[in-house]
PDB file of C-alpha atoms in Angstrom:
ATOM      1  CA  MET A 248      -1.548 -10.476  28.604  1.00 44.00           C
ATOM      2  CA  GLN A 249      -2.008 -12.619  31.644  1.00 43.00           C
ATOM      3  CA  GLN A 250      -0.505 -16.086  31.527  1.00 43.00           C
ATOM      4  CA  GLY A 251      -3.102 -18.848  32.131  1.00 43.00           C
ATOM      5  CA  GLY A 252      -2.434 -21.691  34.564  1.00 45.00           C
ATOM      6  CA  GLY A 253      -1.456 -24.257  32.012  1.00 46.00           C
ATOM      7  CA  SER A 254      -4.831 -24.536  30.268  1.00 54.00           C
ATOM      8  CA  GLU A 255      -5.271 -26.514  27.176  1.00 61.00           C
ATOM      9  CA  THR A 256      -7.351 -24.026  25.127  1.00 72.00           C
ATOM     10  CA  GLU A 257      -5.823 -23.929  21.656  1.00 82.00           C
ATOM     11  CA  VAL A 258      -5.269 -20.526  20.018  1.00 87.00           C
ATOM     12  CA  THR A 259      -6.332 -20.665  16.302  1.00 89.00           C
ATOM     13  CA  TRP A 260      -5.114 -18.172  13.742  1.00 90.00           C
ATOM     14  CA  GLU A 261      -8.575 -16.549  13.845  1.00 91.00           C
ATOM     15  CA  ASP A 262      -8.233 -16.063  17.635  1.00 91.00           C
ATOM     16  CA  GLN A 263      -4.795 -14.618  17.015  1.00 92.00           C
ATOM     17  CA  GLN A 264      -6.134 -12.264  14.493  1.00 92.00           C
ATOM     18  CA  ASN A 265      -8.954 -11.204  16.830  1.00 93.00           C
ATOM     19  CA  ILE A 266      -6.354 -10.557  19.634  1.00 93.00           C
ATOM     20  CA  ASN A 267      -4.225  -8.520  17.196  1.00 93.00           C
ATOM     21  CA  LYS A 268      -7.284  -6.477  16.059  1.00 94.00           C
ATOM     22  CA  PHE A 269      -8.174  -5.933  19.688  1.00 94.00           C
ATOM     23  CA  GLY A 270      -4.589  -4.609  20.369  1.00 93.00           C
ATOM     24  CA  ARG A 271      -4.768  -2.308  17.380  1.00 94.00           C
ATOM     25  CA  LEU A 272      -8.196  -0.915  18.422  1.00 95.00           C
ATOM     26  CA  ASN A 273      -6.959  -0.344  21.925  1.00 95.00           C
ATOM     27  CA  ASN A 274      -3.972   1.681  20.659  1.00 93.00           C
ATOM     28  CA  ARG A 275      -6.203   3.643  18.391  1.00 94.00           C
ATOM     29  CA  PHE A 276      -8.536   4.311  21.264  1.00 96.00           C
ATOM     30  CA  HIS A 277      -5.770   5.890  23.267  1.00 95.00           C
ATOM     31  CA  GLU A 278      -4.523   7.928  20.322  1.00 93.00           C
ATOM     32  CA  LEU A 279      -8.058   9.178  19.757  1.00 96.00           C
ATOM     33  CA  GLU A 280      -8.367  10.181  23.452  1.00 96.00           C
ATOM     34  CA  ASP A 281      -5.260  12.324  23.082  1.00 95.00           C
ATOM     35  CA  GLU A 282      -6.390  13.786  19.802  1.00 94.00           C
ATOM     36  CA  ILE A 283      -9.783  14.639  21.187  1.00 96.00           C
ATOM     37  CA  LYS A 284      -8.104  16.342  24.201  1.00 96.00           C
ATOM     38  CA  VAL A 285      -5.964  18.488  21.899  1.00 94.00           C
ATOM     39  CA  ALA A 286      -8.936  19.367  19.605  1.00 95.00           C
ATOM     40  CA  LYS A 287     -11.055  20.316  22.598  1.00 95.00           C
ATOM     41  CA  GLU A 288      -8.404  22.579  23.868  1.00 95.00           C
ATOM     42  CA  SER A 289      -7.986  24.265  20.485  1.00 94.00           C
ATOM     43  CA  ASN A 290     -11.762  24.733  20.343  1.00 95.00           C
ATOM     44  CA  ASP A 291     -11.794  26.292  23.804  1.00 96.00           C
ATOM     45  CA  ASN A 292      -8.955  28.630  22.911  1.00 95.00           C
ATOM     46  CA  LEU A 293     -10.719  29.752  19.715  1.00 94.00           C
ATOM     47  CA  GLU A 294     -13.910  30.386  21.879  1.00 94.00           C
ATOM     48  CA  ASP A 295     -11.920  32.519  24.294  1.00 95.00           C
ATOM     49  CA  ALA A 296     -10.173  34.319  21.508  1.00 93.00           C
ATOM     50  CA  GLY A 297     -13.581  35.102  19.870  1.00 92.00           C
ATOM     51  CA  ASN A 298     -14.870  36.472  23.200  1.00 93.00           C
ATOM     52  CA  GLU A 299     -11.813  38.621  23.816  1.00 91.00           C
ATOM     53  CA  LEU A 300     -12.291  39.971  20.370  1.00 91.00           C
ATOM     54  CA  ILE A 301     -15.734  41.101  21.179  1.00 90.00           C
ATOM     55  CA  LEU A 302     -14.592  42.967  24.238  1.00 91.00           C
ATOM     56  CA  THR A 303     -11.608  44.720  22.642  1.00 88.00           C
ATOM     57  CA  ASP A 304     -11.736  48.313  21.418  1.00 86.00           C
ATOM     58  CA  GLU A 305      -8.943  48.077  18.986  1.00 86.00           C
ATOM     59  CA  GLU A 306      -9.595  48.206  15.277  1.00 88.00           C
ATOM     60  CA  VAL A 307      -6.481  46.261  14.322  1.00 90.00           C
ATOM     61  CA  VAL A 308      -5.659  42.920  15.907  1.00 90.00           C
ATOM     62  CA  ARG A 309      -2.293  41.086  15.841  1.00 90.00           C
ATOM     63  CA  PHE A 310      -3.256  37.726  14.494  1.00 90.00           C
ATOM     64  CA  GLN A 311      -0.724  34.952  14.390  1.00 90.00           C
ATOM     65  CA  ILE A 312      -0.027  33.599  10.971  1.00 87.00           C
ATOM     66  CA  GLY A 313       2.762  31.094  10.977  1.00 86.00           C
ATOM     67  CA  GLU A 314       5.511  32.494  13.301  1.00 85.00           C
ATOM     68  CA  VAL A 315       4.597  36.137  12.976  1.00 88.00           C
ATOM     69  CA  PHE A 316       1.801  38.332  14.164  1.00 91.00           C
ATOM     70  CA  ALA A 317       0.194  40.165  11.263  1.00 90.00           C
ATOM     71  CA  HIS A 318      -1.828  43.352  11.810  1.00 90.00           C
ATOM     72  CA  VAL A 319      -5.264  42.414  10.623  1.00 89.00           C
ATOM     73  CA  PRO A 320      -8.481  44.316  10.835  1.00 90.00           C
ATOM     74  CA  LYS A 321     -10.951  43.137  13.555  1.00 91.00           C
ATOM     75  CA  GLU A 322     -13.605  41.876  11.077  1.00 90.00           C
ATOM     76  CA  GLU A 323     -11.259  39.728   9.208  1.00 89.00           C
ATOM     77  CA  VAL A 324      -9.934  38.228  12.370  1.00 92.00           C
ATOM     78  CA  GLU A 325     -13.538  37.485  13.463  1.00 92.00           C
ATOM     79  CA  THR A 326     -14.149  35.673  10.129  1.00 93.00           C
ATOM     80  CA  ARG A 327     -10.925  33.724  10.418  1.00 91.00           C
ATOM     81  CA  ILE A 328     -11.636  32.652  13.960  1.00 94.00           C
ATOM     82  CA  GLU A 329     -15.160  31.545  12.916  1.00 94.00           C
ATOM     83  CA  GLU A 330     -13.657  29.464  10.090  1.00 94.00           C
ATOM     84  CA  MET A 331     -11.108  27.862  12.459  1.00 93.00           C
ATOM     85  CA  LYS A 332     -13.801  27.111  14.946  1.00 94.00           C
ATOM     86  CA  GLU A 333     -15.955  25.355  12.241  1.00 95.00           C
ATOM     87  CA  VAL A 334     -12.875  23.223  11.204  1.00 94.00           C
ATOM     88  CA  THR A 335     -12.009  22.146  14.780  1.00 95.00           C
ATOM     89  CA  SER A 336     -15.676  21.366  15.735  1.00 94.00           C
ATOM     90  CA  LYS A 337     -16.134  19.214  12.654  1.00 96.00           C
ATOM     91  CA  SER A 338     -12.858  17.435  13.396  1.00 95.00           C
ATOM     92  CA  LEU A 339     -13.861  17.029  17.038  1.00 96.00           C
ATOM     93  CA  GLU A 340     -17.196  15.509  15.951  1.00 96.00           C
ATOM     94  CA  LYS A 341     -15.409  12.966  13.640  1.00 96.00           C
ATOM     95  CA  LEU A 342     -12.978  11.978  16.450  1.00 96.00           C
ATOM     96  CA  HIS A 343     -15.877  11.365  18.784  1.00 97.00           C
ATOM     97  CA  GLU A 344     -17.636   9.178  16.172  1.00 97.00           C
ATOM     98  CA  GLU A 345     -14.517   7.192  15.561  1.00 97.00           C
ATOM     99  CA  LYS A 346     -14.120   6.735  19.213  1.00 97.00           C
ATOM    100  CA  GLU A 347     -17.650   5.300  19.604  1.00 97.00           C
ATOM    101  CA  SER A 348     -17.018   2.914  16.688  1.00 97.00           C
ATOM    102  CA  VAL A 349     -13.647   1.771  18.101  1.00 97.00           C
ATOM    103  CA  LEU A 350     -15.332   1.123  21.608  1.00 96.00           C
ATOM    104  CA  ALA A 351     -18.160  -0.787  19.977  1.00 97.00           C
ATOM    105  CA  GLN A 352     -15.781  -3.062  18.005  1.00 96.00           C
ATOM    106  CA  MET A 353     -13.711  -3.570  21.176  1.00 95.00           C
ATOM    107  CA  SER A 354     -16.572  -4.753  23.260  1.00 95.00           C
ATOM    108  CA  GLU A 355     -17.653  -7.058  20.514  1.00 95.00           C
ATOM    109  CA  LEU A 356     -14.200  -8.642  20.365  1.00 94.00           C
ATOM    110  CA  LYS A 357     -14.131  -8.836  24.153  1.00 94.00           C
ATOM    111  CA  GLN A 358     -17.285 -10.937  24.116  1.00 94.00           C
ATOM    112  CA  ILE A 359     -15.794 -13.249  21.523  1.00 93.00           C
ATOM    113  CA  LEU A 360     -12.478 -13.617  23.215  1.00 92.00           C
ATOM    114  CA  TYR A 361     -13.796 -13.944  26.779  1.00 92.00           C
ATOM    115  CA  GLY A 362     -16.230 -16.462  25.478  1.00 91.00           C
ATOM    116  CA  LYS A 363     -13.528 -18.666  24.180  1.00 89.00           C
ATOM    117  CA  PHE A 364     -10.722 -18.117  26.693  1.00 87.00           C
ATOM    118  CA  LYS A 365     -12.557 -17.038  29.853  1.00 85.00           C
ATOM    119  CA  ASP A 366      -9.961 -16.589  32.542  1.00 83.00           C
ATOM    120  CA  SER A 367      -6.873 -17.338  30.401  1.00 82.00           C
ATOM    121  CA  ILE A 368      -7.087 -13.832  28.796  1.00 86.00           C
ATOM    122  CA  ASN A 369      -7.058 -10.417  30.255  1.00 87.00           C
ATOM    123  CA  LEU A 370      -8.292  -7.541  27.976  1.00 88.00           C
ATOM    124  CA  GLU A 371      -8.727  -4.837  30.667  1.00 88.00           C
ATOM    125  CA  GLU A 372      -6.572  -1.865  31.104  1.00 81.00           C
ATOM    126  CA  ASP A 373      -3.884  -2.341  33.687  1.00 66.00           C
TER     127      ASP A 373
ATOM    128  CA  MET B1178       0.628 -36.857  21.802  1.00 42.00           C
ATOM    129  CA  ALA B1179       0.315 -34.160  19.258  1.00 40.00           C
ATOM    130  CA  THR B1180      -2.885 -35.087  17.363  1.00 38.00           C
ATOM    131  CA  SER B1181      -4.518 -33.763  14.337  1.00 36.00           C
ATOM    132  CA  SER B1182      -3.759 -32.684  10.792  1.00 36.00           C
ATOM    133  CA  SER B1183      -1.639 -29.532  10.533  1.00 37.00           C
ATOM    134  CA  SER B1184       1.289 -30.105   8.240  1.00 37.00           C
ATOM    135  CA  SER B1185       3.356 -27.373   9.626  1.00 39.00           C
ATOM    136  CA  SER B1186       2.808 -24.571  12.043  1.00 41.00           C
ATOM    137  CA  SER B1187       3.278 -21.813   9.541  1.00 41.00           C
ATOM    138  CA  ALA B1188       1.089 -18.847   9.362  1.00 44.00           C
ATOM    139  CA  GLU B1189      -0.791 -17.344   6.417  1.00 47.00           C
ATOM    140  CA  VAL B1190       0.974 -14.138   7.045  1.00 56.00           C
ATOM    141  CA  VAL B1191       3.450 -11.665   5.501  1.00 63.00           C
ATOM    142  CA  THR B1192       6.945 -13.062   6.369  1.00 72.00           C
ATOM    143  CA  GLU B1193       8.436  -9.606   6.656  1.00 77.00           C
ATOM    144  CA  ARG B1194       7.727  -6.011   5.898  1.00 78.00           C
ATOM    145  CA  ARG B1195      10.422  -3.431   5.161  1.00 79.00           C
ATOM    146  CA  GLY B1196      13.067  -5.227   7.151  1.00 78.00           C
ATOM    147  CA  ILE B1197      10.771  -6.199  10.063  1.00 83.00           C
ATOM    148  CA  PRO B1198      10.607 -10.033  10.365  1.00 85.00           C
ATOM    149  CA  GLY B1199       7.125 -11.379  10.723  1.00 86.00           C
ATOM    150  CA  ALA B1200       6.266 -13.378  13.724  1.00 87.00           C
ATOM    151  CA  GLN B1201       5.509 -17.019  12.962  1.00 86.00           C
ATOM    152  CA  PHE B1202       2.014 -18.020  14.167  1.00 88.00           C
ATOM    153  CA  VAL B1203       2.156 -21.247  16.070  1.00 86.00           C
ATOM    154  CA  GLU B1204      -0.706 -23.686  15.361  1.00 85.00           C
ATOM    155  CA  ASP B1205       0.366 -26.239  17.885  1.00 86.00           C
ATOM    156  CA  VAL B1206       3.017 -25.785  20.552  1.00 87.00           C
ATOM    157  CA  GLN B1207       4.219 -29.475  20.441  1.00 87.00           C
ATOM    158  CA  THR B1208       4.684 -29.355  16.704  1.00 88.00           C
ATOM    159  CA  TYR B1209       6.492 -25.997  16.942  1.00 88.00           C
ATOM    160  CA  LEU B1210       8.918 -27.274  19.550  1.00 88.00           C
ATOM    161  CA  THR B1211       9.642 -30.456  17.618  1.00 87.00           C
ATOM    162  CA  GLN B1212      10.072 -28.555  14.366  1.00 87.00           C
ATOM    163  CA  THR B1213      12.457 -25.998  15.703  1.00 86.00           C
ATOM    164  CA  GLY B1214      14.233 -28.509  18.022  1.00 87.00           C
ATOM    165  CA  PHE B1215      13.950 -26.028  20.830  1.00 86.00           C
ATOM    166  CA  ASP B1216      13.220 -27.099  24.397  1.00 86.00           C
ATOM    167  CA  CYS B1217      10.896 -24.849  26.380  1.00 86.00           C
ATOM    168  CA  ASN B1218      13.555 -22.604  27.888  1.00 89.00           C
ATOM    169  CA  SER B1219      15.395 -21.981  24.601  1.00 90.00           C
ATOM    170  CA  ALA B1220      12.163 -21.310  22.834  1.00 91.00           C
ATOM    171  CA  LEU B1221      11.143 -18.804  25.523  1.00 92.00           C
ATOM    172  CA  ALA B1222      14.582 -17.173  25.316  1.00 93.00           C
ATOM    173  CA  PHE B1223      14.409 -16.974  21.498  1.00 92.00           C
ATOM    174  CA  LEU B1224      10.976 -15.429  21.638  1.00 93.00           C
ATOM    175  CA  GLN B1225      11.916 -12.969  24.346  1.00 94.00           C
ATOM    176  CA  GLU B1226      14.868 -11.855  22.248  1.00 94.00           C
ATOM    177  CA  ARG B1227      12.600 -11.340  19.237  1.00 93.00           C
ATOM    178  CA  LEU B1228      10.306  -9.253  21.403  1.00 94.00           C
ATOM    179  CA  GLN B1229      13.177  -7.068  22.491  1.00 95.00           C
ATOM    180  CA  GLN B1230      14.220  -6.511  18.803  1.00 94.00           C
ATOM    181  CA  TYR B1231      10.686  -5.529  17.968  1.00 94.00           C
ATOM    182  CA  LYS B1232      10.619  -3.010  20.831  1.00 94.00           C
ATOM    183  CA  MET B1233      13.799  -1.464  19.436  1.00 94.00           C
ATOM    184  CA  VAL B1234      12.322  -1.063  16.026  1.00 94.00           C
ATOM    185  CA  GLU B1235       9.120   0.298  17.545  1.00 94.00           C
ATOM    186  CA  MET B1236      11.038   3.027  19.357  1.00 95.00           C
ATOM    187  CA  LYS B1237      12.899   3.957  16.210  1.00 95.00           C
ATOM    188  CA  LEU B1238       9.618   4.158  14.225  1.00 94.00           C
ATOM    189  CA  GLN B1239       7.977   6.218  16.950  1.00 94.00           C
ATOM    190  CA  ALA B1240      10.787   8.734  16.888  1.00 96.00           C
ATOM    191  CA  GLN B1241      10.406   9.076  13.099  1.00 95.00           C
ATOM    192  CA  GLN B1242       6.660   9.453  13.636  1.00 95.00           C
ATOM    193  CA  ARG B1243       7.131  12.303  16.112  1.00 95.00           C
ATOM    194  CA  GLU B1244       9.461  14.113  13.658  1.00 95.00           C
ATOM    195  CA  LEU B1245       6.923  13.951  10.899  1.00 95.00           C
ATOM    196  CA  LEU B1246       4.112  15.012  13.224  1.00 94.00           C
ATOM    197  CA  ALA B1247       6.174  18.109  14.071  1.00 94.00           C
ATOM    198  CA  LYS B1248       7.006  18.795  10.436  1.00 94.00           C
ATOM    199  CA  ILE B1249       3.506  18.724   9.053  1.00 95.00           C
ATOM    200  CA  PRO B1250       2.057  21.700  11.062  1.00 93.00           C
ATOM    201  CA  ASP B1251       5.221  23.621  10.233  1.00 92.00           C
ATOM    202  CA  ILE B1252       4.678  23.267   6.447  1.00 94.00           C
ATOM    203  CA  GLU B1253       1.049  24.181   6.935  1.00 94.00           C
ATOM    204  CA  LYS B1254       1.971  27.331   8.686  1.00 92.00           C
ATOM    205  CA  CYS B1255       4.364  28.329   5.846  1.00 91.00           C
ATOM    206  CA  LEU B1256       1.562  27.745   3.300  1.00 93.00           C
ATOM    207  CA  ASP B1257      -0.581  29.935   5.392  1.00 90.00           C
ATOM    208  CA  VAL B1258       1.898  32.806   5.303  1.00 89.00           C
ATOM    209  CA  VAL B1259       2.472  32.573   1.623  1.00 90.00           C
ATOM    210  CA  ALA B1260      -1.331  32.504   1.023  1.00 89.00           C
ATOM    211  CA  THR B1261      -1.712  35.585   3.125  1.00 87.00           C
ATOM    212  CA  LEU B1262       1.060  37.453   1.174  1.00 87.00           C
ATOM    213  CA  GLN B1263      -0.566  36.521  -2.012  1.00 87.00           C
ATOM    214  CA  ALA B1264      -3.897  37.745  -0.811  1.00 84.00           C
ATOM    215  CA  LYS B1265      -2.368  41.099   0.181  1.00 83.00           C
ATOM    216  CA  LYS B1266      -0.710  41.387  -3.341  1.00 81.00           C
ATOM    217  CA  GLY B1267      -3.694  42.883  -5.031  1.00 76.00           C
ATOM    218  CA  THR B1268      -4.572  45.437  -2.463  1.00 80.00           C
ATOM    219  CA  GLY B1269      -1.503  47.618  -2.668  1.00 78.00           C
ATOM    220  CA  GLU B1270      -1.238  47.998   1.100  1.00 82.00           C
ATOM    221  CA  ALA B1271       1.750  46.817   3.041  1.00 85.00           C
ATOM    222  CA  LEU B1272       1.368  43.986   5.521  1.00 86.00           C
ATOM    223  CA  ILE B1273       2.510  45.033   8.918  1.00 89.00           C
ATOM    224  CA  THR B1274       3.622  42.185  11.174  1.00 90.00           C
ATOM    225  CA  ASP B1275       5.331  41.784  14.543  1.00 92.00           C
ATOM    226  CA  PHE B1276       7.965  39.130  14.715  1.00 91.00           C
ATOM    227  CA  GLU B1277      10.161  37.693  17.228  1.00 91.00           C
ATOM    228  CA  ILE B1278      13.881  38.594  17.082  1.00 91.00           C
ATOM    229  CA  SER B1279      14.715  37.056  20.419  1.00 91.00           C
ATOM    230  CA  GLU B1280      12.936  35.431  23.315  1.00 91.00           C
ATOM    231  CA  GLY B1281      10.280  37.912  24.398  1.00 89.00           C
ATOM    232  CA  ILE B1282      11.490  40.692  22.097  1.00 92.00           C
ATOM    233  CA  TYR B1283       9.482  41.566  19.021  1.00 91.00           C
ATOM    234  CA  SER B1284       9.984  43.940  16.217  1.00 93.00           C
ATOM    235  CA  ARG B1285       7.708  45.453  13.674  1.00 93.00           C
ATOM    236  CA  ALA B1286       8.087  44.867   9.872  1.00 91.00           C
ATOM    237  CA  SER B1287       6.242  46.329   6.972  1.00 91.00           C
ATOM    238  CA  ILE B1288       6.066  43.904   4.087  1.00 88.00           C
ATOM    239  CA  GLU B1289       5.446  45.571   0.734  1.00 86.00           C
ATOM    240  CA  ASP B1290       3.820  43.919  -2.204  1.00 82.00           C
ATOM    241  CA  THR B1291       6.036  41.223  -3.331  1.00 82.00           C
ATOM    242  CA  ASP B1292       6.196  38.571  -5.930  1.00 85.00           C
ATOM    243  CA  SER B1293       8.643  36.330  -4.301  1.00 88.00           C
ATOM    244  CA  VAL B1294       9.400  34.681  -1.042  1.00 90.00           C
ATOM    245  CA  CYS B1295      12.423  32.913   0.343  1.00 92.00           C
ATOM    246  CA  LEU B1296      12.129  29.384   1.537  1.00 92.00           C
ATOM    247  CA  TRP B1297      14.462  27.752   4.087  1.00 89.00           C
ATOM    248  CA  LEU B1298      15.329  24.341   2.581  1.00 88.00           C
ATOM    249  CA  GLY B1299      17.571  23.286   5.424  1.00 86.00           C
ATOM    250  CA  ALA B1300      21.280  22.626   5.503  1.00 91.00           C
ATOM    251  CA  ASN B1301      21.941  26.452   5.658  1.00 93.00           C
ATOM    252  CA  VAL B1302      20.283  26.890   2.247  1.00 94.00           C
ATOM    253  CA  MET B1303      17.597  29.381   1.457  1.00 94.00           C
ATOM    254  CA  LEU B1304      16.166  29.880  -1.958  1.00 94.00           C
ATOM    255  CA  GLU B1305      14.048  32.573  -3.489  1.00 94.00           C
ATOM    256  CA  TYR B1306      10.783  31.480  -5.189  1.00 93.00           C
ATOM    257  CA  SER B1307       7.847  33.203  -6.755  1.00 92.00           C
ATOM    258  CA  CYS B1308       4.680  32.917  -4.645  1.00 90.00           C
ATOM    259  CA  GLU B1309       3.152  30.249  -6.876  1.00 91.00           C
ATOM    260  CA  GLU B1310       6.357  28.225  -7.060  1.00 93.00           C
ATOM    261  CA  ALA B1311       6.659  28.469  -3.310  1.00 93.00           C
ATOM    262  CA  THR B1312       3.137  27.339  -2.789  1.00 94.00           C
ATOM    263  CA  ALA B1313       3.586  24.396  -5.159  1.00 95.00           C
ATOM    264  CA  LEU B1314       6.836  23.303  -3.442  1.00 94.00           C
ATOM    265  CA  LEU B1315       5.337  23.582   0.038  1.00 95.00           C
ATOM    266  CA  ARG B1316       2.263  21.631  -1.044  1.00 96.00           C
ATOM    267  CA  LYS B1317       4.529  18.888  -2.579  1.00 96.00           C
ATOM    268  CA  ASN B1318       6.514  18.715   0.649  1.00 95.00           C
ATOM    269  CA  LEU B1319       3.319  18.477   2.663  1.00 96.00           C
ATOM    270  CA  ASP B1320       2.015  15.628   0.447  1.00 97.00           C
ATOM    271  CA  ASN B1321       5.200  13.698   0.819  1.00 96.00           C
ATOM    272  CA  ALA B1322       5.312  14.150   4.536  1.00 96.00           C
ATOM    273  CA  LYS B1323       1.686  12.945   4.871  1.00 96.00           C
ATOM    274  CA  ALA B1324       2.330   9.918   2.615  1.00 97.00           C
ATOM    275  CA  SER B1325       5.487   9.010   4.656  1.00 96.00           C
ATOM    276  CA  LEU B1326       3.421   9.269   7.801  1.00 96.00           C
ATOM    277  CA  GLU B1327       0.850   6.884   6.404  1.00 95.00           C
ATOM    278  CA  VAL B1328       3.368   4.308   5.403  1.00 94.00           C
ATOM    279  CA  LEU B1329       5.010   4.703   8.926  1.00 94.00           C
ATOM    280  CA  LEU B1330       1.759   4.163  10.630  1.00 93.00           C
ATOM    281  CA  ALA B1331       1.074   1.108   8.625  1.00 93.00           C
ATOM    282  CA  ASP B1332       4.511  -0.166   9.581  1.00 92.00           C
ATOM    283  CA  LEU B1333       3.855   0.478  13.235  1.00 93.00           C
ATOM    284  CA  GLN B1334       0.522  -1.438  13.029  1.00 92.00           C
ATOM    285  CA  PHE B1335       2.324  -4.444  11.440  1.00 93.00           C
ATOM    286  CA  LEU B1336       4.955  -4.255  14.149  1.00 93.00           C
ATOM    287  CA  ARG B1337       2.421  -4.175  16.928  1.00 93.00           C
ATOM    288  CA  ASP B1338       0.633  -7.206  15.544  1.00 93.00           C
ATOM    289  CA  GLN B1339       3.944  -9.146  15.429  1.00 93.00           C
ATOM    290  CA  VAL B1340       4.627  -8.044  19.055  1.00 94.00           C
ATOM    291  CA  THR B1341       1.098  -9.420  20.053  1.00 93.00           C
ATOM    292  CA  ILE B1342       1.609 -12.674  18.226  1.00 93.00           C
ATOM    293  CA  THR B1343       5.010 -13.139  19.913  1.00 94.00           C
ATOM    294  CA  GLN B1344       3.599 -12.326  23.337  1.00 93.00           C
ATOM    295  CA  VAL B1345       0.790 -14.764  22.891  1.00 92.00           C
ATOM    296  CA  THR B1346       3.222 -17.493  21.744  1.00 92.00           C
ATOM    297  CA  ILE B1347       5.395 -16.910  24.806  1.00 92.00           C
ATOM    298  CA  ALA B1348       2.361 -17.355  26.987  1.00 91.00           C
ATOM    299  CA  ARG B1349       1.325 -20.504  25.197  1.00 91.00           C
ATOM    300  CA  VAL B1350       4.787 -22.105  25.295  1.00 91.00           C
ATOM    301  CA  TYR B1351       4.941 -21.242  28.959  1.00 91.00           C
ATOM    302  CA  ASN B1352       1.488 -22.770  29.701  1.00 89.00           C
ATOM    303  CA  TRP B1353       2.389 -25.782  27.652  1.00 90.00           C
ATOM    304  CA  ASP B1354       5.495 -26.215  29.733  1.00 91.00           C
ATOM    305  CA  VAL B1355       3.596 -25.885  33.036  1.00 91.00           C
ATOM    306  CA  HIS B1356       1.028 -28.389  31.612  1.00 90.00           C
ATOM    307  CA  GLN B1357       3.798 -30.900  30.735  1.00 90.00           C
ATOM    308  CA  ARG B1358       5.406 -30.584  34.168  1.00 91.00           C
ATOM    309  CA  ARG B1359       2.039 -31.320  35.747  1.00 92.00           C
ATOM    310  CA  LEU B1360       1.634 -34.402  33.598  1.00 91.00           C
ATOM    311  CA  ARG B1361       5.028 -35.572  34.510  1.00 90.00           C
ATOM    312  CA  GLN B1362       4.294 -35.056  38.167  1.00 90.00           C
ATOM    313  CA  ALA B1363       1.088 -36.997  37.883  1.00 86.00           C
ATOM    314  CA  SER B1364       2.562 -40.067  36.132  1.00 81.00           C
ATOM    315  CA  PRO B1365       5.260 -41.064  38.690  1.00 73.00           C
ATOM    316  CA  SER B1366       2.630 -41.111  41.345  1.00 60.00           C
ATOM    317  CA  ALA B1367       0.345 -43.183  39.040  1.00 58.00           C
ATOM    318  CA  LYS B1368       3.160 -45.703  38.666  1.00 55.00           C
ATOM    319  CA  ASP B1369       3.619 -45.932  42.369  1.00 53.00           C
ATOM    320  CA  SER B1370      -0.008 -46.778  42.973  1.00 49.00           C
TER     321      SER B1370
END
């Protein structure tokens, strides 16, 4: 946080709580970005796996369960992959929603804090 | 002169949480300095030290968080395997799997119908459980891990709030000091004129 040039603006407990909330939201925002990246990768991998499956001739596919690769018939693997894709896309959607909400709350707080402190506070990414 | 009401500069905040001291919110810098008897430099030094302590605790908590975040998918994978074994139980066919015996080297295993699995409990101990017991144990471990993670995340949030409060207090004490210096510089010249 930037140090002001000896300004006299007092910081109330409410201001402090707003600043704390902004900090928490900012952290959550970064965590969400990472989580979204991971979920997207996982989704893409499942997509690729599904496509490979369609192309393959084999009847039995080695499907990873835990640390081992079990021999599973193709149809079952297809079903499993579909289910996993469902789960990841739902989770991805939820993450995006949360990200939007966090961003909205952050810009609201920015308005309030910049309104009171103007130049004495810096809420941008460094 | 320090004006207004405020009896003390104490905060309406939790004073500590699980061993982490809460940061005192300062209503008015002048009052805070008089109360604690600090001058600006010692106040800044004290606050900086507090900040360092917070950072240490944060690193420790983050390490614990990483541990838990690695443990949870592990437990979920185990649950998956046990569930698969149970599903295969009725069918009478063996489950054929390829597993890694060394880096890049895999071997094939045929797993017959089985009623029990062995679970690695850590500390070189492995116990045999029935499939249902294993599932129950794994689920319990998963729930515990998730609960611990939640508490940890709340601790981290609390800690970050205290860090923010301390940083803001440092900035305010510093600004107040700069302001005081300016006032002191202004008054000698006023006396001269």
